[in-house]
mmCIF file of C-alpha atoms in Angstrom:
data_model
loop_
_atom_site.group_PDB
_atom_site.id
_atom_site.type_symbol
_atom_site.label_atom_id
_atom_site.label_comp_id
_atom_site.label_asym_id
_atom_site.label_seq_id
_atom_site.Cartn_x
_atom_site.Cartn_y
_atom_site.Cartn_z
ATOM 1 C CA MET A 906 -78.536 84.695 -73.324
ATOM 2 C CA ALA A 907 -78.736 88.197 -71.934
ATOM 3 C CA GLU A 908 -81.574 87.095 -69.675
ATOM 4 C CA ARG A 909 -79.488 84.197 -68.332
ATOM 5 C CA LEU A 910 -76.571 86.524 -67.574
ATOM 6 C CA ARG A 911 -78.882 88.819 -65.670
ATOM 7 C CA ARG A 912 -80.139 85.870 -63.597
ATOM 8 C CA TRP A 913 -76.603 84.599 -62.902
ATOM 9 C CA ALA A 914 -75.151 88.001 -62.101
ATOM 10 C CA PRO A 915 -76.002 87.927 -58.355
ATOM 11 C CA SER A 916 -74.586 84.407 -58.004
ATOM 12 C CA LEU A 917 -71.403 85.346 -59.880
ATOM 13 C CA ALA A 918 -71.009 88.407 -57.713
ATOM 14 C CA LEU A 919 -71.333 86.253 -54.585
ATOM 15 C CA VAL A 920 -68.761 83.756 -55.871
ATOM 16 C CA VAL A 921 -66.318 86.569 -56.645
ATOM 17 C CA ALA A 922 -66.871 88.110 -53.208
ATOM 18 C CA VAL A 923 -66.297 84.791 -51.443
ATOM 19 C CA TRP A 924 -63.138 84.156 -53.498
ATOM 20 C CA ALA A 925 -61.860 87.640 -52.719
ATOM 21 C CA CYS A 926 -62.448 87.172 -48.988
ATOM 22 C CA ALA A 927 -60.736 83.799 -49.013
ATOM 23 C CA HIS A 928 -57.805 85.197 -50.954
ATOM 24 C CA ALA A 929 -57.502 88.138 -48.591
ATOM 25 C CA ALA A 930 -57.620 85.813 -45.566
ATOM 26 C CA GLN A 931 -54.895 83.644 -47.062
ATOM 27 C CA ALA A 932 -52.758 86.680 -47.844
ATOM 28 C CA SER A 933 -53.206 87.967 -44.298
ATOM 29 C CA GLN A 934 -51.736 84.705 -42.969
ATOM 30 C CA THR A 935 -48.406 85.419 -44.616
ATOM 31 C CA VAL A 936 -45.896 86.979 -42.252
ATOM 32 C CA THR A 937 -42.497 88.402 -43.137
ATOM 33 C CA VAL A 938 -39.724 88.396 -40.549
ATOM 34 C CA LEU A 939 -36.087 89.471 -40.567
ATOM 35 C CA ASP A 940 -33.376 86.987 -39.681
ATOM 36 C CA ASP A 941 -29.927 87.743 -38.273
ATOM 37 C CA ARG A 942 -28.629 88.459 -41.768
ATOM 38 C CA GLN A 943 -31.310 91.128 -42.164
ATOM 39 C CA GLN A 944 -32.865 89.031 -44.912
ATOM 40 C CA LYS A 945 -36.617 88.749 -45.209
ATOM 41 C CA VAL A 946 -38.147 85.338 -44.623
ATOM 42 C CA GLN A 947 -41.758 84.896 -45.720
ATOM 43 C CA ILE A 948 -43.917 82.338 -43.931
ATOM 44 C CA ALA A 949 -47.247 81.833 -45.660
ATOM 45 C CA GLN A 950 -49.016 79.762 -43.005
ATOM 46 C CA ALA A 951 -48.500 78.739 -39.403
ATOM 47 C CA PRO A 952 -45.729 76.073 -39.524
ATOM 48 C CA GLN A 953 -46.859 72.576 -38.592
ATOM 49 C CA ARG A 954 -43.511 70.740 -38.925
ATOM 50 C CA ILE A 955 -40.531 72.508 -37.328
ATOM 51 C CA VAL A 956 -36.883 71.510 -37.117
ATOM 52 C CA SER A 957 -34.778 73.393 -34.554
ATOM 53 C CA LEU A 958 -30.968 73.317 -34.628
ATOM 54 C CA LEU A 959 -30.280 75.470 -31.549
ATOM 55 C CA PRO A 960 -31.327 74.633 -27.955
ATOM 56 C CA SER A 961 -32.405 78.183 -27.087
ATOM 57 C CA LEU A 962 -34.666 78.260 -30.160
ATOM 58 C CA THR A 963 -36.101 74.863 -29.226
ATOM 59 C CA GLU A 964 -36.912 76.178 -25.755
ATOM 60 C CA THR A 965 -38.485 79.296 -27.253
ATOM 61 C CA VAL A 966 -40.778 77.213 -29.471
ATOM 62 C CA CYS A 967 -41.888 75.203 -26.448
ATOM 63 C CA ALA A 968 -42.372 78.266 -24.230
ATOM 64 C CA LEU A 969 -44.715 79.554 -26.944
ATOM 65 C CA LYS A 970 -46.694 76.305 -26.538
ATOM 66 C CA GLN A 971 -45.719 74.986 -29.973
ATOM 67 C CA CYS A 972 -43.561 72.084 -28.790
ATOM 68 C CA HIS A 973 -45.868 69.527 -30.408
ATOM 69 C CA LYS A 974 -44.876 70.851 -33.839
ATOM 70 C CA LEU A 975 -41.193 69.941 -33.446
ATOM 71 C CA VAL A 976 -40.247 67.024 -35.719
ATOM 72 C CA GLY A 977 -36.431 67.262 -35.533
ATOM 73 C CA LEU A 978 -33.861 68.694 -33.109
ATOM 74 C CA ASP A 979 -30.135 69.176 -32.681
ATOM 75 C CA ARG A 980 -28.384 66.766 -30.319
ATOM 76 C CA TYR A 981 -28.073 69.322 -27.499
ATOM 77 C CA SER A 982 -31.734 70.312 -27.156
ATOM 78 C CA ASN A 983 -32.881 68.647 -23.941
ATOM 79 C CA TRP A 984 -35.605 70.831 -22.430
ATOM 80 C CA PRO A 985 -38.450 70.443 -21.775
ATOM 81 C CA GLU A 986 -38.684 66.720 -21.070
ATOM 82 C CA SER A 987 -41.028 66.153 -24.020
ATOM 83 C CA THR A 988 -38.273 67.096 -26.495
ATOM 84 C CA LYS A 989 -36.219 64.034 -25.603
ATOM 85 C CA SER A 990 -38.403 61.833 -27.797
ATOM 86 C CA VAL A 991 -38.001 64.040 -30.889
ATOM 87 C CA PRO A 992 -35.638 62.674 -33.604
ATOM 88 C CA ARG A 993 -32.100 64.107 -33.663
ATOM 89 C CA VAL A 994 -30.598 65.562 -36.819
ATOM 90 C CA GLY A 995 -27.021 66.370 -35.794
ATOM 91 C CA GLY A 996 -25.810 69.699 -34.461
ATOM 92 C CA GLY A 997 -25.308 73.267 -35.548
ATOM 93 C CA LEU A 998 -21.837 72.468 -36.861
ATOM 94 C CA ASP A 999 -22.744 69.123 -38.435
ATOM 95 C CA PRO A 1000 -26.453 69.009 -39.302
ATOM 96 C CA ASN A 1001 -27.597 65.915 -41.150
ATOM 97 C CA ILE A 1002 -29.007 67.504 -44.292
ATOM 98 C CA GLU A 1003 -30.612 64.319 -45.623
ATOM 99 C CA SER A 1004 -32.374 63.612 -42.326
ATOM 100 C CA ILE A 1005 -33.695 67.168 -42.128
ATOM 101 C CA VAL A 1006 -35.037 67.099 -45.688
ATOM 102 C CA ALA A 1007 -36.647 63.688 -45.077
ATOM 103 C CA LEU A 1008 -38.651 65.174 -42.191
ATOM 104 C CA LYS A 1009 -40.312 67.581 -44.665
ATOM 105 C CA PRO A 1010 -40.289 70.595 -42.313
ATOM 106 C CA ASP A 1011 -42.105 73.758 -43.315
ATOM 107 C CA LEU A 1012 -39.718 75.759 -41.093
ATOM 108 C CA VAL A 1013 -36.118 75.221 -39.984
ATOM 109 C CA LEU A 1014 -34.828 77.315 -37.078
ATOM 110 C CA ALA A 1015 -31.052 77.635 -37.037
ATOM 111 C CA ALA A 1016 -28.248 79.748 -35.631
ATOM 112 C CA GLY A 1017 -26.529 82.240 -37.883
ATOM 113 C CA SER A 1018 -23.428 80.051 -37.673
ATOM 114 C CA THR A 1019 -25.208 76.792 -38.569
ATOM 115 C CA ARG A 1020 -23.411 74.986 -41.364
ATOM 116 C CA GLY A 1021 -25.543 73.774 -44.222
ATOM 117 C CA ALA A 1022 -28.227 76.436 -43.786
ATOM 118 C CA ASP A 1023 -27.615 77.742 -47.309
ATOM 119 C CA ARG A 1024 -27.886 74.229 -48.705
ATOM 120 C CA LEU A 1025 -31.169 73.651 -46.876
ATOM 121 C CA GLN A 1026 -32.505 76.828 -48.433
ATOM 122 C CA ALA A 1027 -31.287 75.761 -51.863
ATOM 123 C CA LEU A 1028 -33.230 72.530 -51.397
ATOM 124 C CA GLY A 1029 -36.391 74.568 -50.975
ATOM 125 C CA LEU A 1030 -36.733 74.638 -47.175
ATOM 126 C CA ASN A 1031 -37.744 77.769 -45.289
ATOM 127 C CA VAL A 1032 -34.812 78.575 -42.967
ATOM 128 C CA LEU A 1033 -34.934 81.252 -40.280
ATOM 129 C CA ARG A 1034 -31.509 82.044 -38.800
ATOM 130 C CA LEU A 1035 -31.535 83.526 -35.302
ATOM 131 C CA GLU A 1036 -28.901 83.392 -32.567
ATOM 132 C CA PRO A 1037 -29.636 85.326 -29.367
ATOM 133 C CA ARG A 1038 -26.512 86.457 -27.523
ATOM 134 C CA ASN A 1039 -27.682 88.951 -24.904
ATOM 135 C CA HIS A 1040 -30.765 90.221 -23.078
ATOM 136 C CA ALA A 1041 -31.832 92.508 -25.934
ATOM 137 C CA ASP A 1042 -31.378 89.681 -28.426
ATOM 138 C CA ALA A 1043 -33.527 87.408 -26.283
ATOM 139 C CA GLN A 1044 -36.518 89.718 -26.638
ATOM 140 C CA ARG A 1045 -35.937 90.291 -30.359
ATOM 141 C CA VAL A 1046 -35.642 86.565 -31.084
ATOM 142 C CA TRP A 1047 -38.678 85.803 -28.909
ATOM 143 C CA ARG A 1048 -40.828 88.193 -30.913
ATOM 144 C CA THR A 1049 -39.461 86.985 -34.251
ATOM 145 C CA VAL A 1050 -40.086 83.311 -33.481
ATOM 146 C CA ALA A 1051 -43.582 84.136 -32.206
ATOM 147 C CA GLN A 1052 -44.332 85.949 -35.470
ATOM 148 C CA ALA A 1053 -42.930 83.102 -37.549
ATOM 149 C CA LEU A 1054 -45.108 80.585 -35.696
ATOM 150 C CA HIS A 1055 -48.169 82.822 -36.083
ATOM 151 C CA VAL A 1056 -48.589 83.119 -32.318
ATOM 152 C CA PRO A 1057 -50.824 86.130 -31.533
ATOM 153 C CA THR A 1058 -48.777 89.116 -30.369
ATOM 154 C CA ALA A 1059 -50.898 89.614 -27.253
ATOM 155 C CA GLU A 1060 -50.247 86.028 -26.199
ATOM 156 C CA SER A 1061 -46.493 86.076 -26.838
ATOM 157 C CA ASP A 1062 -46.136 89.452 -25.092
ATOM 158 C CA ARG A 1063 -47.994 88.131 -22.056
ATOM 159 C CA VAL A 1064 -45.603 85.167 -21.739
ATOM 160 C CA TRP A 1065 -42.578 87.412 -22.256
ATOM 161 C CA GLN A 1066 -43.748 89.782 -19.531
ATOM 162 C CA GLY A 1067 -43.998 86.798 -17.217
ATOM 163 C CA ILE A 1068 -40.372 85.890 -17.986
ATOM 164 C CA GLN A 1069 -39.227 89.448 -17.314
ATOM 165 C CA SER A 1070 -41.194 89.574 -14.069
ATOM 166 C CA GLY A 1071 -39.347 86.438 -13.012
ATOM 167 C CA VAL A 1072 -35.964 88.018 -13.764
ATOM 168 C CA GLN A 1073 -36.932 91.125 -11.806
ATOM 169 C CA ALA A 1074 -38.055 88.993 -8.865
ATOM 170 C CA ALA A 1075 -34.640 87.305 -8.851
ATOM 171 C CA VAL A 1076 -32.907 90.704 -8.911
ATOM 172 C CA GLN A 1077 -35.002 91.971 -6.018
ATOM 173 C CA SER A 1078 -34.331 88.840 -3.965
ATOM 174 C CA LEU A 1079 -30.663 89.764 -3.508
ATOM 175 C CA SER A 1080 -29.665 90.919 -0.053
ATOM 176 C CA PRO A 1081 -27.586 94.113 0.322
ATOM 177 C CA ALA A 1082 -24.596 91.977 1.324
ATOM 178 C CA ALA A 1083 -24.955 89.822 -1.796
ATOM 179 C CA ARG A 1084 -24.754 92.911 -4.013
ATOM 180 C CA GLN A 1085 -21.358 93.861 -2.604
ATOM 181 C CA GLN A 1086 -19.575 90.780 -3.927
ATOM 182 C CA ARG A 1087 -17.217 90.544 -6.909
ATOM 183 C CA VAL A 1088 -17.807 87.502 -9.101
ATOM 184 C CA TYR A 1089 -15.792 85.345 -11.481
ATOM 185 C CA PHE A 1090 -18.059 83.221 -13.703
ATOM 186 C CA GLU A 1091 -16.266 80.357 -15.495
ATOM 187 C CA VAL A 1092 -18.015 78.799 -18.495
ATOM 188 C CA SER A 1093 -15.439 76.084 -19.271
ATOM 189 C CA PRO A 1094 -12.281 74.704 -17.603
ATOM 190 C CA ALA A 1095 -9.895 75.935 -20.339
ATOM 191 C CA PRO A 1096 -10.557 78.339 -18.556
ATOM 192 C CA TYR A 1097 -12.985 80.639 -20.360
ATOM 193 C CA GLY A 1098 -14.919 83.185 -18.357
ATOM 194 C CA ALA A 1099 -18.107 85.188 -18.833
ATOM 195 C CA SER A 1100 -17.405 88.914 -18.962
ATOM 196 C CA GLU A 1101 -19.712 91.874 -18.378
ATOM 197 C CA SER A 1102 -20.763 91.750 -22.044
ATOM 198 C CA SER A 1103 -21.877 88.104 -21.921
ATOM 199 C CA PHE A 1104 -25.461 87.060 -21.268
ATOM 200 C CA MET A 1105 -24.594 85.881 -17.746
ATOM 201 C CA GLY A 1106 -22.548 89.048 -17.213
ATOM 202 C CA GLU A 1107 -25.548 91.166 -18.168
ATOM 203 C CA THR A 1108 -27.632 89.290 -15.592
ATOM 204 C CA LEU A 1109 -25.044 90.025 -12.894
ATOM 205 C CA THR A 1110 -24.983 93.690 -13.914
ATOM 206 C CA ARG A 1111 -28.753 93.831 -13.707
ATOM 207 C CA MET A 1112 -28.413 92.500 -10.170
ATOM 208 C CA GLY A 1113 -25.918 95.216 -9.315
ATOM 209 C CA VAL A 1114 -23.128 92.675 -8.773
ATOM 210 C CA ALA A 1115 -19.555 93.349 -9.947
ATOM 211 C CA ASN A 1116 -17.890 91.077 -12.513
ATOM 212 C CA ILE A 1117 -14.091 90.843 -12.419
ATOM 213 C CA LEU A 1118 -13.974 90.371 -16.227
ATOM 214 C CA PRO A 1119 -14.633 93.702 -18.013
ATOM 215 C CA ALA A 1120 -16.662 93.945 -21.223
ATOM 216 C CA SER A 1121 -13.507 95.028 -23.079
ATOM 217 C CA MET A 1122 -12.221 91.432 -22.905
ATOM 218 C CA GLY A 1123 -15.101 90.205 -25.116
ATOM 219 C CA PRO A 1124 -18.073 88.077 -24.036
ATOM 220 C CA PHE A 1125 -16.208 84.828 -23.280
ATOM 221 C CA PRO A 1126 -12.454 85.466 -23.025
ATOM 222 C CA GLN A 1127 -9.879 82.805 -22.299
ATOM 223 C CA VAL A 1128 -8.464 83.808 -18.948
ATOM 224 C CA ASN A 1129 -4.979 83.388 -17.509
ATOM 225 C CA PRO A 1130 -5.530 81.613 -14.157
ATOM 226 C CA GLU A 1131 -2.951 83.919 -12.573
ATOM 227 C CA TRP A 1132 -5.044 86.924 -13.652
ATOM 228 C CA VAL A 1133 -7.956 85.562 -11.612
ATOM 229 C CA VAL A 1134 -5.670 85.130 -8.590
ATOM 230 C CA GLN A 1135 -4.640 88.772 -8.849
ATOM 231 C CA ALA A 1136 -8.255 89.919 -9.301
ATOM 232 C CA ARG A 1137 -9.250 88.141 -6.035
ATOM 233 C CA PRO A 1138 -12.960 87.476 -6.674
ATOM 234 C CA ASP A 1139 -15.219 87.089 -3.641
ATOM 235 C CA VAL A 1140 -17.337 84.433 -5.365
ATOM 236 C CA ILE A 1141 -16.621 81.895 -8.094
ATOM 237 C CA MET A 1142 -19.442 80.483 -10.238
ATOM 238 C CA ALA A 1143 -18.674 77.538 -12.490
ATOM 239 C CA GLY A 1144 -19.975 74.321 -13.976
ATOM 240 C CA ASP A 1145 -19.270 71.011 -12.311
ATOM 241 C CA SER A 1146 -16.633 70.195 -14.943
ATOM 242 C CA SER A 1147 -14.413 73.043 -13.666
ATOM 243 C CA ARG A 1148 -14.297 72.063 -9.991
ATOM 244 C CA ALA A 1149 -11.442 69.531 -10.236
ATOM 245 C CA SER A 1150 -9.224 71.669 -12.472
ATOM 246 C CA MET A 1151 -9.571 74.699 -10.193
ATOM 247 C CA LEU A 1152 -7.799 72.854 -7.399
ATOM 248 C CA GLN A 1153 -4.801 72.207 -9.671
ATOM 249 C CA ARG A 1154 -4.228 75.829 -10.695
ATOM 250 C CA PRO A 1155 -1.241 77.602 -9.111
ATOM 251 C CA GLY A 1156 -2.275 80.075 -6.433
ATOM 252 C CA TRP A 1157 -5.970 79.232 -6.512
ATOM 253 C CA SER A 1158 -5.870 77.486 -3.146
ATOM 254 C CA ARG A 1159 -5.039 80.884 -1.620
ATOM 255 C CA LEU A 1160 -8.096 82.587 -3.099
ATOM 256 C CA ARG A 1161 -10.618 83.755 -0.515
ATOM 257 C CA ALA A 1162 -13.379 82.221 -2.623
ATOM 258 C CA MET A 1163 -11.661 78.809 -2.556
ATOM 259 C CA GLN A 1164 -10.597 78.884 1.106
ATOM 260 C CA GLY A 1165 -14.034 79.916 2.299
ATOM 261 C CA GLN A 1166 -15.873 77.599 -0.089
ATOM 262 C CA ARG A 1167 -17.491 80.669 -1.619
ATOM 263 C CA LEU A 1168 -18.217 78.607 -4.685
ATOM 264 C CA CYS A 1169 -21.375 78.062 -6.701
ATOM 265 C CA VAL A 1170 -20.878 74.868 -8.700
ATOM 266 C CA PHE A 1171 -23.718 74.179 -11.108
ATOM 267 C CA LYS A 1172 -24.817 70.763 -12.325
ATOM 268 C CA GLN A 1173 -25.021 70.163 -16.079
ATOM 269 C CA ASP A 1174 -28.738 70.884 -16.342
ATOM 270 C CA GLU A 1175 -28.264 74.085 -14.342
ATOM 271 C CA SER A 1176 -25.362 75.150 -16.556
ATOM 272 C CA ASP A 1177 -27.523 74.572 -19.632
ATOM 273 C CA MET A 1178 -30.160 76.869 -18.175
ATOM 274 C CA LEU A 1179 -27.630 79.585 -17.334
ATOM 275 C CA VAL A 1180 -25.849 79.784 -20.683
ATOM 276 C CA ARG A 1181 -28.875 79.531 -23.000
ATOM 277 C CA VAL A 1182 -30.224 82.906 -24.017
ATOM 278 C CA GLY A 1183 -33.895 82.068 -23.961
ATOM 279 C CA PRO A 1184 -37.132 81.722 -22.036
ATOM 280 C CA ARG A 1185 -35.521 80.163 -18.932
ATOM 281 C CA MET A 1186 -33.556 83.309 -18.174
ATOM 282 C CA ALA A 1187 -35.688 83.963 -15.075
ATOM 283 C CA GLU A 1188 -34.862 80.546 -13.614
ATOM 284 C CA GLY A 1189 -31.197 81.129 -14.430
ATOM 285 C CA ALA A 1190 -31.235 84.527 -12.731
ATOM 286 C CA GLN A 1191 -32.844 83.013 -9.634
ATOM 287 C CA LEU A 1192 -30.177 80.292 -9.564
ATOM 288 C CA MET A 1193 -27.471 82.966 -9.513
ATOM 289 C CA ALA A 1194 -29.329 85.026 -6.909
ATOM 290 C CA ASP A 1195 -29.724 82.013 -4.608
ATOM 291 C CA CYS A 1196 -25.989 81.342 -4.904
ATOM 292 C CA LEU A 1197 -25.033 84.923 -4.070
ATOM 293 C CA ASN A 1198 -27.415 85.096 -1.113
ATOM 294 C CA ARG A 1199 -26.120 81.820 0.274
ATOM 295 C CA VAL A 1200 -22.489 82.862 0.034
ATOM 296 C CA ALA A 1201 -23.208 86.275 1.560
ATOM 297 C CA SER A 1202 -25.053 84.580 4.413
ATOM 298 C CA GLN A 1203 -22.090 82.287 5.047
ATOM 299 C CA ALA A 1204 -19.801 85.317 5.281
ATOM 300 C CA ASP A 1205 -22.132 87.042 7.767
ATOM 301 C CA THR A 1206 -22.378 84.017 10.056
ATOM 302 C CA GLY A 1207 -18.834 82.749 9.618
ATOM 303 C CA VAL A 1208 -20.145 79.378 8.476
ATOM 304 C CA GLN A 1209 -17.823 77.332 6.265
ATOM 305 C CA ARG A 1210 -19.416 74.795 3.950
#
């Protein structure tokens, strides 16, 4: 018996070593990230089935080249084109819990305000709650999602640097005349505007452009139309849904921005890009820069469009 043990000892040692290496490798795959509630979320392996309930998170997953792992989306996620064939599971305010569970996701990405997130967790699903609201949040959420998806840090940082280079290129494309304009950015025809503390407001500030809505009003304040008349913005940016209502507001026909057609009216897909705090922020910044340059050029040449 003793002789047999001596003969098996090297083999047993090898088996133990292999098991230890495998166990260590498996343990090293586990990542722990913090969500918006400052709660730790452990993800043992790279997720293969992902449900996203926020468009900006969907776009982040795809920008990290993990779009093929999406098995369920909220009804508003519409970029990139490939996401349009992914099953819909409601929205952030009304997620279809049964449909989500049936998809057997190993990770659910949701906003902090998503209803039903606690129930999804109670049902055993791994839920990561993230809701970017500003430029700093965009970078934090980018890094957190990359970690959760087990994307190598070097790779995710390289893509992020490309996004930031794009934003900086948009900033540098502004003419001196474009930087001298005062802007009112309307996000909905109620009307609600985007102040200096909003994501779009931060982009304007980064460009060196003045925003008539101060940060003290909150990110997206409801604005009295008369207040805008008194503020006399040089440029108005708004979604296509606001154009018709603007013409009906008392005093707005006298605004320089309205009389001179110093308007930047964005189509729905452009508005989506502008308001989503995510990887398309460079394209959104360039859209705003192009608008400001065009309007400034019109003022210099006296052209009315």
